[in-house]
Short mmCIF file of C-alpha atoms and ligand atoms in Angstrom, two decimals:
data_model
loop_
_atom_site.label_atom_id
_atom_site.label_comp_id
_atom_site.label_asym_id
_atom_site.label_seq_id
_atom_site.Cartn_x
_atom_site.Cartn_y
_atom_site.Cartn_z
CA MET J 20 -11.85 6.22 18.23
CA TYR J 21 -14.63 4.17 16.67
CA VAL J 22 -15.05 0.80 18.40
CA ASP J 23 -18.06 -1.53 18.30
CA GLY J 24 -20.13 1.14 16.55
CA GLN J 25 -19.46 3.73 19.30
CA TRP J 26 -17.29 6.85 19.48
CA THR J 27 -15.00 6.52 22.44
CA PRO J 28 -11.95 8.19 24.01
CA ALA J 29 -8.77 6.19 24.65
CA ALA J 30 -8.97 4.02 27.76
CA GLY J 31 -6.19 6.14 29.30
CA ALA J 32 -7.99 9.37 28.20
CA ARG J 33 -4.79 10.56 26.47
CA THR J 34 -4.82 12.59 23.23
CA TYR J 35 -2.17 13.85 20.83
CA ASP J 36 -2.00 16.42 18.01
CA SER J 37 -1.82 15.66 14.31
CA VAL J 38 0.40 18.25 12.59
CA ASN J 39 -0.20 19.79 9.14
CA PRO J 40 3.16 19.36 7.31
CA TYR J 41 2.65 22.54 5.22
CA THR J 42 1.90 24.92 8.11
CA GLN J 43 3.77 22.71 10.60
CA GLN J 44 0.94 23.53 13.05
CA PRO J 45 -1.30 21.06 14.93
CA TRP J 46 -4.69 20.86 13.28
CA ALA J 47 -6.44 17.84 14.85
CA HIS J 48 -6.65 16.31 18.33
CA VAL J 49 -6.77 12.55 18.33
CA ALA J 50 -7.23 9.81 20.93
CA ASP J 51 -3.91 8.24 21.90
CA GLY J 52 -4.84 4.61 22.45
CA GLY J 53 -2.89 1.71 23.92
CA PRO J 54 -3.11 -2.03 24.51
CA ALA J 55 -6.45 -1.82 26.42
CA ASP J 56 -8.04 -0.13 23.38
CA ALA J 57 -6.61 -2.72 21.00
CA ASP J 58 -8.08 -5.42 23.24
CA THR J 59 -11.59 -3.85 23.32
CA ALA J 60 -11.56 -3.43 19.55
CA VAL J 61 -10.37 -6.99 18.85
CA ARG J 62 -13.12 -8.38 21.13
CA ALA J 63 -15.74 -6.32 19.27
CA ALA J 64 -14.42 -7.59 15.94
CA ARG J 65 -14.50 -11.18 17.24
CA ASP J 66 -18.11 -10.84 18.43
CA ALA J 67 -19.11 -9.42 15.04
CA VAL J 68 -17.48 -12.18 13.01
CA ASP J 69 -18.94 -14.85 15.29
CA GLY J 70 -22.32 -13.09 15.22
CA ARG J 71 -24.39 -11.07 12.78
CA TRP J 72 -21.67 -10.31 10.21
CA GLY J 73 -20.48 -13.91 10.10
CA ALA J 74 -24.04 -15.06 9.45
CA MET J 75 -24.63 -12.67 6.53
CA SER J 76 -24.60 -13.94 2.98
CA GLY J 77 -22.17 -12.63 0.41
CA PHE J 78 -25.11 -10.92 -1.30
CA GLU J 79 -25.87 -8.95 1.87
CA ARG J 80 -22.21 -8.04 2.40
CA ALA J 81 -22.07 -6.81 -1.19
CA GLU J 82 -24.95 -4.41 -0.46
CA VAL J 83 -23.04 -3.00 2.51
CA LEU J 84 -19.92 -2.47 0.36
CA ARG J 85 -21.98 -0.73 -2.33
CA ARG J 86 -23.55 1.63 0.22
CA LEU J 87 -20.10 2.51 1.50
CA ALA J 88 -18.84 3.14 -2.05
CA GLU J 89 -21.63 5.66 -2.64
CA LEU J 90 -20.97 7.55 0.60
CA ILE J 91 -17.23 7.80 -0.15
CA ALA J 92 -18.00 9.02 -3.67
CA ARG J 93 -20.40 11.62 -2.23
CA ASP J 94 -17.80 12.92 0.27
CA ALA J 95 -14.60 12.48 -1.77
CA ALA J 96 -13.73 16.19 -1.64
CA GLU J 97 -13.99 16.39 2.14
CA LEU J 98 -12.05 13.17 2.71
CA ALA J 99 -9.30 14.24 0.28
CA ALA J 100 -8.88 17.63 2.00
CA CYS J 101 -8.57 15.84 5.31
CA GLU J 102 -5.74 13.68 3.93
CA THR J 103 -3.83 16.69 2.55
CA LEU J 104 -4.07 18.50 5.89
CA ASP J 105 -2.68 15.39 7.58
CA ASN J 106 0.10 14.31 5.18
CA GLY J 107 0.89 17.38 3.05
CA LYS J 108 0.46 15.58 -0.26
CA LEU J 109 -1.18 17.46 -3.13
CA LEU J 110 -4.92 17.86 -2.87
CA ARG J 111 -5.21 16.88 -6.53
CA GLU J 112 -3.37 13.60 -5.84
CA MET J 113 -5.51 12.81 -2.77
CA ARG J 114 -8.68 13.81 -4.63
CA GLY J 115 -7.68 11.51 -7.49
CA GLN J 116 -7.27 8.65 -5.00
CA LEU J 117 -10.57 9.39 -3.24
CA ASP J 118 -12.44 9.54 -6.55
CA TYR J 119 -11.02 6.10 -7.40
CA ILE J 120 -11.56 4.42 -4.00
CA PRO J 121 -15.29 3.68 -4.59
CA ALA J 122 -14.21 1.50 -7.54
CA TRP J 123 -12.46 -0.81 -5.05
CA PHE J 124 -15.58 -1.20 -2.91
CA ARG J 125 -17.71 -1.81 -6.02
CA TYR J 126 -15.25 -4.34 -7.45
CA PHE J 127 -15.08 -6.31 -4.18
CA ALA J 128 -18.86 -6.00 -3.76
CA GLY J 129 -18.96 -7.87 -7.07
CA LEU J 130 -16.75 -10.61 -5.64
CA ALA J 131 -18.50 -10.91 -2.23
CA ASP J 132 -21.18 -13.26 -3.59
CA LYS J 133 -18.61 -15.30 -5.54
CA VAL J 134 -16.44 -16.45 -2.64
CA GLN J 135 -16.91 -20.09 -3.44
CA GLY J 136 -15.24 -23.46 -3.12
CA GLU J 137 -15.05 -26.42 -5.49
CA THR J 138 -16.42 -29.92 -5.72
CA ILE J 139 -13.59 -32.41 -6.05
CA PRO J 140 -14.17 -35.69 -7.90
CA SER J 141 -13.33 -38.37 -5.35
CA ASP J 142 -11.21 -41.44 -6.12
CA ARG J 143 -13.76 -43.43 -4.07
CA SER J 144 -17.34 -43.73 -5.29
CA ASN J 145 -18.79 -43.52 -1.77
CA PHE J 146 -17.48 -39.99 -1.10
CA PHE J 147 -18.65 -36.58 -2.14
CA VAL J 148 -15.92 -33.99 -1.46
CA TYR J 149 -16.14 -30.23 -1.63
CA THR J 150 -14.27 -27.19 -0.35
CA ARG J 151 -15.50 -23.98 1.22
CA ARG J 152 -13.66 -20.65 1.28
CA GLU J 153 -14.19 -19.36 4.80
CA PRO J 154 -13.21 -15.96 6.21
CA VAL J 155 -9.95 -15.98 8.19
CA GLY J 156 -11.76 -14.04 10.95
CA VAL J 157 -10.46 -10.89 12.67
CA VAL J 158 -7.96 -8.88 10.62
CA GLY J 159 -5.63 -6.28 12.17
CA ALA J 160 -4.84 -3.60 9.56
CA ILE J 161 -1.87 -1.25 9.99
CA VAL J 162 -1.36 1.47 7.38
CA PRO J 163 1.24 4.18 6.64
CA TRP J 164 0.77 7.93 6.19
CA ASN J 165 1.46 8.34 2.49
CA SER J 166 -1.92 7.24 1.05
CA PRO J 167 -3.96 6.46 4.16
CA LEU J 168 -7.42 5.71 2.77
CA LEU J 169 -6.32 4.11 -0.51
CA LEU J 170 -4.01 1.67 1.27
CA LEU J 171 -6.64 0.97 3.91
CA THR J 172 -9.21 0.32 1.16
CA TRP J 173 -6.89 -2.29 -0.40
CA LYS J 174 -7.30 -4.23 2.86
CA LEU J 175 -10.80 -3.30 3.97
CA ALA J 176 -12.75 -3.93 0.76
CA PRO J 177 -11.51 -7.51 0.15
CA ALA J 178 -11.59 -8.39 3.86
CA LEU J 179 -15.25 -7.34 4.16
CA ALA J 180 -16.13 -9.06 0.89
CA ALA J 181 -14.55 -12.26 2.26
CA GLY J 182 -16.63 -12.00 5.46
CA CYS J 183 -13.86 -10.88 7.84
CA THR J 184 -14.03 -8.12 10.43
CA MET J 185 -11.27 -5.60 11.04
CA VAL J 186 -9.43 -3.46 13.57
CA VAL J 187 -7.70 -0.57 11.81
CA LYS J 188 -4.73 1.33 13.16
CA PRO J 189 -3.92 4.29 10.92
CA SER J 190 -0.49 5.94 10.95
CA ASP J 191 0.18 8.15 13.97
CA TYR J 192 0.78 10.98 11.45
CA THR J 193 -2.50 10.60 9.53
CA PRO J 194 -5.36 9.42 11.75
CA ALA J 195 -7.96 12.00 10.67
CA SER J 196 -9.19 10.66 7.33
CA SER J 197 -9.61 7.16 8.79
CA LEU J 198 -11.85 8.57 11.52
CA GLU J 199 -13.81 10.45 8.85
CA LEU J 200 -14.18 7.15 6.99
CA ALA J 201 -15.51 5.64 10.23
CA ARG J 202 -18.35 8.20 10.12
CA ARG J 203 -19.30 6.94 6.64
CA ILE J 204 -19.07 3.34 7.84
CA ASP J 205 -21.50 4.26 10.61
CA GLU J 206 -23.81 6.01 8.13
CA ALA J 207 -23.66 2.98 5.79
CA GLU J 208 -25.06 0.91 8.69
CA VAL J 209 -22.17 -1.49 8.74
CA PRO J 210 -23.02 -3.56 11.83
CA PRO J 211 -21.20 -2.62 15.07
CA GLY J 212 -17.83 -4.26 15.55
CA VAL J 213 -17.31 -5.10 11.87
CA VAL J 214 -14.84 -2.24 11.31
CA ASN J 215 -13.15 -0.66 14.34
CA PHE J 216 -10.68 2.24 14.32
CA VAL J 217 -8.10 2.71 17.05
CA THR J 218 -5.63 5.60 16.96
CA GLY J 219 -2.28 5.90 18.73
CA ARG J 220 1.45 5.29 18.40
CA GLY J 221 2.89 2.49 16.31
CA PRO J 222 5.26 0.90 18.81
CA GLU J 223 2.62 0.85 21.59
CA LEU J 224 -0.80 0.43 19.98
CA GLY J 225 0.39 -1.17 16.73
CA GLU J 226 2.45 -3.75 18.53
CA ALA J 227 -0.42 -4.54 20.94
CA LEU J 228 -2.66 -5.22 17.95
CA VAL J 229 -0.08 -7.40 16.19
CA SER J 230 0.59 -9.42 19.34
CA HIS J 231 -3.07 -9.88 20.27
CA GLN J 232 -4.09 -13.55 20.49
CA GLY J 233 -7.55 -12.70 19.11
CA VAL J 234 -6.27 -11.47 15.74
CA ASP J 235 -6.35 -14.07 12.94
CA LYS J 236 -4.41 -12.16 10.28
CA ILE J 237 -2.33 -9.00 10.10
CA ALA J 238 -2.36 -6.83 6.98
CA PHE J 239 0.52 -4.36 7.20
CA THR J 240 1.73 -1.64 4.86
CA GLY J 241 4.81 0.31 5.86
CA SER J 242 8.58 0.26 5.99
CA PRO J 243 10.67 -2.93 5.78
CA GLY J 244 12.15 -2.32 9.25
CA VAL J 245 8.79 -2.13 11.00
CA GLY J 246 7.44 -4.86 8.71
CA ALA J 247 10.13 -7.23 9.99
CA GLN J 248 9.23 -6.37 13.61
CA VAL J 249 5.56 -7.01 12.82
CA ALA J 250 6.39 -10.38 11.24
CA VAL J 251 8.37 -11.44 14.33
CA ALA J 252 5.69 -10.30 16.81
CA ALA J 253 2.90 -11.96 14.80
CA GLY J 254 5.04 -15.05 14.30
CA ALA J 255 5.20 -15.56 18.06
CA GLN J 256 1.43 -16.32 17.90
CA LEU J 257 1.75 -17.97 14.45
CA THR J 258 -0.52 -15.22 13.10
CA PRO J 259 -0.13 -14.99 9.33
CA VAL J 260 0.86 -11.63 7.86
CA ILE J 261 0.49 -9.78 4.57
CA LEU J 262 3.37 -7.31 4.24
CA GLU J 263 3.36 -4.47 1.70
CA LEU J 264 6.72 -2.81 2.21
CA GLY J 265 9.04 -0.45 0.43
CA GLY J 266 10.57 -0.33 -3.02
CA LYS J 267 13.54 0.82 -5.08
CA SER J 268 11.85 0.52 -8.42
CA ALA J 269 13.81 0.75 -11.68
CA GLN J 270 12.83 2.51 -14.89
CA VAL J 271 14.77 0.63 -17.59
CA VAL J 272 15.04 2.74 -20.76
CA PHE J 273 16.28 1.29 -24.09
CA ASP J 274 17.63 3.36 -26.97
CA ASP J 275 14.52 2.90 -29.13
CA ALA J 276 12.13 4.31 -26.50
CA ASP J 277 9.98 7.39 -27.07
CA VAL J 278 12.19 9.84 -25.16
CA GLY J 279 9.42 12.38 -24.54
CA ALA J 280 7.15 9.71 -23.04
CA VAL J 281 10.07 8.41 -20.94
CA ALA J 282 10.78 11.85 -19.48
CA ASN J 283 7.12 12.29 -18.58
CA GLY J 284 6.85 8.79 -17.09
CA VAL J 285 10.04 9.15 -15.05
CA ILE J 286 8.94 12.55 -13.71
CA ALA J 287 5.54 11.08 -12.75
CA GLY J 288 7.23 8.08 -11.17
CA ILE J 289 9.61 9.95 -8.87
CA PHE J 290 8.39 13.52 -8.31
CA ALA J 291 4.64 12.94 -8.00
CA ALA J 292 3.81 12.74 -4.30
CA SER J 293 7.30 14.20 -3.63
CA GLY J 294 8.63 10.67 -4.14
CA GLN J 295 6.71 9.45 -1.08
CA SER J 296 5.25 6.47 -2.85
CA CYS J 297 6.17 2.81 -2.39
CA ILE J 298 6.28 2.43 -6.18
CA ALA J 299 8.36 5.58 -6.75
CA GLY J 300 10.51 4.90 -9.83
CA SER J 301 13.63 5.98 -7.98
CA ARG J 302 16.25 4.45 -10.29
CA LEU J 303 16.68 5.45 -13.93
CA ILE J 304 18.68 2.77 -15.77
CA VAL J 305 19.21 4.11 -19.26
CA ASP J 306 21.12 3.06 -22.39
CA GLU J 307 24.26 5.23 -22.39
CA ARG J 308 23.67 6.24 -26.04
CA ILE J 309 20.55 8.22 -25.12
CA ALA J 310 21.35 8.96 -21.47
CA ASP J 311 22.30 12.65 -21.98
CA ASP J 312 19.14 13.37 -23.96
CA VAL J 313 16.87 11.63 -21.43
CA VAL J 314 18.54 13.17 -18.36
CA ASN J 315 18.58 16.68 -19.88
CA ARG J 316 14.83 16.49 -20.52
CA ILE J 317 14.13 15.24 -17.01
CA VAL J 318 16.35 17.91 -15.45
CA ALA J 319 14.71 20.69 -17.50
CA ARG J 320 11.22 19.58 -16.44
CA ALA J 321 12.30 19.01 -12.80
CA ARG J 322 13.50 22.62 -12.59
CA GLU J 323 10.05 23.83 -13.66
CA ILE J 324 8.15 21.87 -10.99
CA ARG J 325 5.99 24.27 -8.97
CA MET J 326 6.37 23.69 -5.24
CA GLY J 327 4.00 25.23 -2.72
CA ASP J 328 0.74 24.87 -0.83
CA PRO J 329 -0.56 21.35 -1.49
CA MET J 330 -4.14 22.66 -1.30
CA GLU J 331 -3.59 24.91 -4.38
CA PRO J 332 -4.60 23.32 -7.70
CA GLU J 333 -1.53 24.51 -9.65
CA THR J 334 1.01 23.14 -7.12
CA GLU J 335 2.97 20.16 -8.46
CA MET J 336 5.03 19.19 -5.42
CA GLY J 337 4.25 19.63 -1.74
CA PRO J 338 6.39 19.26 1.37
CA LEU J 339 7.66 16.03 2.84
CA ALA J 340 5.38 14.61 5.50
CA ASN J 341 7.45 15.28 8.61
CA GLU J 342 10.80 16.36 10.04
CA GLN J 343 12.20 12.80 10.26
CA GLN J 344 11.48 12.31 6.56
CA LEU J 345 13.33 15.53 5.72
CA GLU J 346 16.40 14.49 7.70
CA LYS J 347 16.34 11.01 6.18
CA VAL J 348 16.10 12.31 2.59
CA MET J 349 18.86 14.93 3.04
CA GLY J 350 21.10 12.29 4.65
CA PHE J 351 20.69 10.03 1.60
CA ILE J 352 21.58 12.90 -0.78
CA ASP J 353 24.70 13.86 1.22
CA ARG J 354 25.98 10.28 1.38
CA ALA J 355 25.29 9.74 -2.35
CA VAL J 356 27.46 12.77 -3.19
CA GLU J 357 30.19 11.46 -0.87
CA GLU J 358 30.01 8.15 -2.80
CA GLY J 359 30.63 10.01 -6.08
CA ALA J 360 27.17 10.86 -7.48
CA LYS J 361 26.83 14.19 -9.33
CA VAL J 362 23.91 16.51 -8.56
CA ALA J 363 22.36 17.22 -11.99
CA THR J 364 19.64 19.30 -10.33
CA GLY J 365 18.24 19.93 -6.85
CA GLY J 366 19.90 18.38 -3.84
CA ARG J 367 18.85 21.04 -1.31
CA VAL J 368 16.03 22.05 0.99
CA SER J 369 14.15 24.49 -1.25
CA PRO J 370 15.60 28.00 -0.60
CA GLU J 371 12.26 29.57 -1.63
CA GLN J 372 9.89 27.31 0.31
CA GLY J 373 12.03 26.25 3.29
CA GLY J 374 10.19 24.09 5.85
CA LEU J 375 9.83 20.48 4.75
CA PHE J 376 10.33 21.14 1.01
CA VAL J 377 13.15 19.27 -0.77
CA GLU J 378 13.98 20.25 -4.37
CA PRO J 379 13.31 17.66 -7.09
CA THR J 380 16.72 16.02 -7.24
CA VAL J 381 18.48 14.12 -10.03
CA LEU J 382 21.74 12.36 -9.15
CA ALA J 383 23.80 11.27 -12.17
CA GLY J 384 26.75 8.90 -12.39
CA VAL J 385 25.40 6.63 -9.63
CA ARG J 386 27.25 3.35 -9.15
CA PRO J 387 24.93 0.28 -8.88
CA GLU J 388 26.57 -0.88 -5.66
CA SER J 389 26.22 2.48 -3.85
CA GLU J 390 23.64 3.12 -1.11
CA ILE J 391 21.54 5.50 -3.23
CA ALA J 392 21.18 2.76 -5.88
CA ARG J 393 19.97 0.14 -3.38
CA GLU J 394 18.08 1.79 -0.48
CA GLU J 395 14.63 3.35 -0.47
CA VAL J 396 14.79 7.15 0.02
CA PHE J 397 11.03 7.84 0.04
CA GLY J 398 11.64 11.35 -1.28
CA PRO J 399 12.05 13.24 -4.60
CA VAL J 400 15.45 11.79 -5.49
CA LEU J 401 16.21 10.05 -8.80
CA ALA J 402 19.40 7.95 -9.09
CA VAL J 403 20.66 7.65 -12.69
CA MET J 404 22.78 4.74 -13.97
CA THR J 405 23.74 3.86 -17.55
CA PHE J 406 24.10 0.49 -19.28
CA THR J 407 25.64 -0.83 -22.48
CA SER J 408 23.72 -4.13 -22.96
CA GLU J 409 20.35 -5.69 -22.12
CA ASP J 410 22.03 -8.14 -19.73
CA GLU J 411 23.68 -5.31 -17.85
CA ALA J 412 20.39 -3.39 -17.66
CA VAL J 413 18.62 -6.39 -16.09
CA ARG J 414 21.52 -7.05 -13.73
CA PHE J 415 21.53 -3.43 -12.49
CA ALA J 416 17.73 -3.42 -12.14
CA ASN J 417 17.79 -6.62 -10.09
CA SER J 418 20.67 -5.56 -7.83
CA THR J 419 18.56 -4.50 -4.84
CA GLU J 420 16.73 -6.47 -2.15
CA TYR J 421 13.48 -4.75 -3.11
CA ALA J 422 11.16 -6.19 -5.75
CA LEU J 423 7.97 -4.09 -5.94
CA GLY J 424 7.64 -2.25 -9.29
CA ALA J 425 9.59 -1.65 -12.51
CA GLY J 426 9.16 0.19 -15.80
CA VAL J 427 10.43 -0.94 -19.20
CA TRP J 428 10.60 1.61 -22.01
CA THR J 429 11.19 0.31 -25.54
CA ALA J 430 9.48 0.15 -28.94
CA THR J 431 10.51 -3.50 -29.47
CA VAL J 432 7.66 -5.77 -28.39
CA GLY J 433 9.75 -8.90 -27.85
CA ARG J 434 12.31 -7.07 -25.74
CA ALA J 435 9.58 -5.39 -23.69
CA HIS J 436 8.11 -8.74 -22.61
CA ARG J 437 11.47 -10.53 -22.35
CA VAL J 438 12.86 -7.91 -19.98
CA ALA J 439 9.57 -7.71 -18.05
CA HIS J 440 9.83 -11.45 -17.40
CA MET J 441 13.45 -11.17 -16.18
CA LEU J 442 12.91 -8.27 -13.76
CA ARG J 443 12.41 -9.06 -10.07
CA ALA J 444 9.25 -7.08 -9.36
CA GLY J 445 5.62 -7.72 -8.40
CA THR J 446 4.41 -5.30 -11.11
CA VAL J 447 6.05 -4.28 -14.41
CA TRP J 448 4.71 -1.42 -16.51
CA ILE J 449 5.69 -1.33 -20.19
CA ASN J 450 5.90 2.18 -21.70
CA SER J 451 3.97 3.52 -18.73
CA TYR J 452 4.35 3.80 -14.96
CA ARG J 453 2.44 4.06 -11.65
CA VAL J 454 -0.92 2.68 -12.75
CA VAL J 455 -2.95 0.50 -10.37
CA GLY J 456 -6.48 -0.91 -10.35
CA PRO J 457 -8.79 -2.83 -8.00
CA ASN J 458 -8.75 -5.92 -10.22
CA VAL J 459 -4.97 -6.24 -10.70
CA PRO J 460 -2.84 -7.97 -8.03
CA PHE J 461 -0.28 -5.73 -6.33
CA GLY J 462 2.63 -6.56 -4.02
CA GLY J 463 6.25 -7.53 -3.93
CA THR J 464 8.81 -10.08 -2.89
CA GLY J 465 12.12 -9.82 -1.02
CA SER J 466 12.28 -6.66 1.11
CA SER J 467 9.11 -5.42 -0.61
CA GLY J 468 6.97 -7.91 1.27
CA TRP J 469 4.75 -10.99 1.27
CA GLY J 470 1.37 -11.62 -0.29
CA ARG J 471 -0.82 -9.72 -2.71
CA GLU J 472 -3.48 -7.06 -2.46
CA ASN J 473 -6.18 -6.32 -5.07
CA GLY J 474 -7.79 -8.65 -7.58
CA VAL J 475 -9.09 -12.14 -6.81
CA ASP J 476 -5.74 -12.84 -5.08
CA ALA J 477 -6.84 -10.52 -2.26
CA ILE J 478 -9.95 -12.63 -1.54
CA ARG J 479 -7.65 -15.66 -1.21
CA GLU J 480 -5.55 -13.76 1.37
CA TYR J 481 -8.63 -13.19 3.56
CA THR J 482 -10.12 -16.67 3.28
CA THR J 483 -9.00 -20.16 4.17
CA THR J 484 -9.93 -23.47 2.53
CA LYS J 485 -12.02 -26.04 4.38
CA SER J 486 -12.35 -29.51 2.79
CA VAL J 487 -15.54 -31.45 3.55
CA TRP J 488 -15.76 -35.26 3.01
CA VAL J 489 -19.29 -36.71 2.90
CA GLU J 490 -19.73 -40.50 3.12
CA LEU J 491 -22.63 -41.39 0.83
CA GLU J 492 -23.27 -45.09 1.38
CA GLY J 493 -23.03 -45.62 5.14
CA ALA J 494 -20.15 -48.04 4.54
CA THR J 495 -18.06 -49.15 7.51
CA ARG J 496 -14.30 -49.09 7.09
CA ASP J 497 -11.18 -50.59 8.60
CA PRO J 498 -10.58 -48.27 11.60
CA PHE J 499 -6.82 -48.86 11.51
CA LYS J 500 -6.18 -48.05 7.86
CA LEU J 501 -5.81 -44.53 6.34
CA GLY J 502 -8.13 -43.81 3.43
P1 NAD Z 10 6.26 2.78 9.11
O1 NAD Z 10 6.74 1.41 8.93
O2 NAD Z 10 7.07 3.73 9.92
O3 NAD Z 10 4.80 2.78 9.77
C1 NAD Z 10 3.74 2.03 9.20
C2 NAD Z 10 2.70 1.77 10.28
O4 NAD Z 10 3.24 0.91 11.26
C3 NAD Z 10 2.21 3.01 11.01
O5 NAD Z 10 0.81 2.91 11.22
C4 NAD Z 10 2.96 2.92 12.32
O6 NAD Z 10 2.29 3.59 13.37
C5 NAD Z 10 2.97 1.43 12.55
N1 NAD Z 10 4.01 0.93 13.48
C6 NAD Z 10 5.18 1.51 13.83
N2 NAD Z 10 5.85 0.72 14.68
C7 NAD Z 10 5.11 -0.40 14.87
C8 NAD Z 10 5.27 -1.60 15.61
N3 NAD Z 10 6.36 -1.81 16.36
N4 NAD Z 10 4.31 -2.54 15.56
C9 NAD Z 10 3.21 -2.36 14.79
N5 NAD Z 10 2.99 -1.23 14.06
C10 NAD Z 10 3.93 -0.27 14.10
O7 NAD Z 10 6.04 3.34 7.64
P2 NAD Z 10 5.64 4.81 7.18
O8 NAD Z 10 6.82 5.70 7.38
O9 NAD Z 10 4.34 5.19 7.79
O10 NAD Z 10 5.38 4.57 5.61
C11 NAD Z 10 6.39 4.59 4.67
C12 NAD Z 10 6.79 3.20 4.27
O11 NAD Z 10 5.65 2.47 3.80
C13 NAD Z 10 7.77 3.18 3.10
O12 NAD Z 10 8.78 2.22 3.31
C14 NAD Z 10 6.90 2.79 1.91
O13 NAD Z 10 7.59 2.23 0.83
C15 NAD Z 10 5.95 1.84 2.54
N6 NAD Z 10 4.74 1.72 1.70
C16 NAD Z 10 4.51 0.52 1.06
C17 NAD Z 10 3.41 0.38 0.21
C18 NAD Z 10 3.13 -0.90 -0.51
O14 NAD Z 10 1.97 -1.12 -0.90
N7 NAD Z 10 4.07 -1.78 -0.72
C19 NAD Z 10 2.55 1.46 0.04
C20 NAD Z 10 2.83 2.65 0.71
C21 NAD Z 10 3.92 2.76 1.55
#
């Protein structure tokens, strides 16, 4: 683990193995930390925010972020390979993410020297009033396995820009790339204690971090079930929480859409990353007049998807990340069929690949009230529903507790915006899907979470407002009267 600028074993000296999902063999030995390690790391982060880091100007913090961006850009290939060995996702997907991550550090470096308050015209002439945006302090960051460094960056870059310090707990399944990032943080001469990495199991180490009295804010990305536990544990200390949780995002397709573009966008939305993406477009809600055409195109392309070694450049779909994921995904498919869905393609563990590979699956004739239409699968499974009117399309799209992403496909500009406004989702893509950027807020509501990452909104999440009243004239006032 990397704590207070030092490499250290877990306090209990335990280790565990990280398993490569493709070979299903252990490939890395990692420290298995517990509450004592969380405590040491939080204390280091507290000392740093109260000390040298807290005293730095935004201009100096920006320089640190820029140095880190350059080191990540230099080592993107190595960091991406590390992620693929840990989570089984395609090397080309992880490489794409790693090549983009420096843009986040550069964008937030640009904001670090603009974290500023306001002067407020006072209703009394003898007062000058202004606000300051101050860092919230020590942030506990907990991230999932599907895009470990990208999702950590969405927390780390704005938190550092805002002047916070951080204790990071990566997923138990994917600790390696975070520890590799720690090496670059060390090389970038980020002062000791500013970013600390502790590795270990979620329920033990993660919960210790969330419950720690010394943590000022929790930034969590993961499943709604664990997110709710995190909110309760943090709530006991009144620690505020950002929650980026799951999704059941709809692709709403109208009869005037470009059908070729739709097929491509839907494939990208659900089969990229083997569907293991929070913004997976897992529901296709399509006008019944074009449904056969759209589904036939998607099925034809799904059958051509090349599954195999995620390290190979021509592979299009890798394995699922672990055994529990496989069981969960297959359970969803079986229950969907029992509820009346028809398997248009896929539906099995791949007979050719075996292991943790699930075929790209399209389920047609799904009823909006069924489990497969409402619950997150987090696998390569598309649920298809048809509609006969715009109202029905919006109603179907909004009939889940999740509200993270949505796609609208139509050539009619008014309808595109009208429907985008009516959909319950933190992000809506029109005639596109699965695009994100450092400057655009991202997040959800309902079961998809609280708060926003990215953009200026993220700086607000990691700062708090202080109002300062300055009496200008030395006037004395009635001590028993407000104002
Ligand atoms: P998970 O909830 O199982 O685990 C997330 C993290 O929480 C891990 O680091 C885990 O070790 C930790 N954890 C587990 N129990 C804990 C506890 N009791 N206290 C504190 N921490 C604990 O999620 P996962 O399976 O790793 O990731 C998949 C989920 O993440 C999906 O639901 C997906 O939609 C969601 N996700 C959301 C976004 C987003 O930005 N909205 C992005 C990616 C993934």
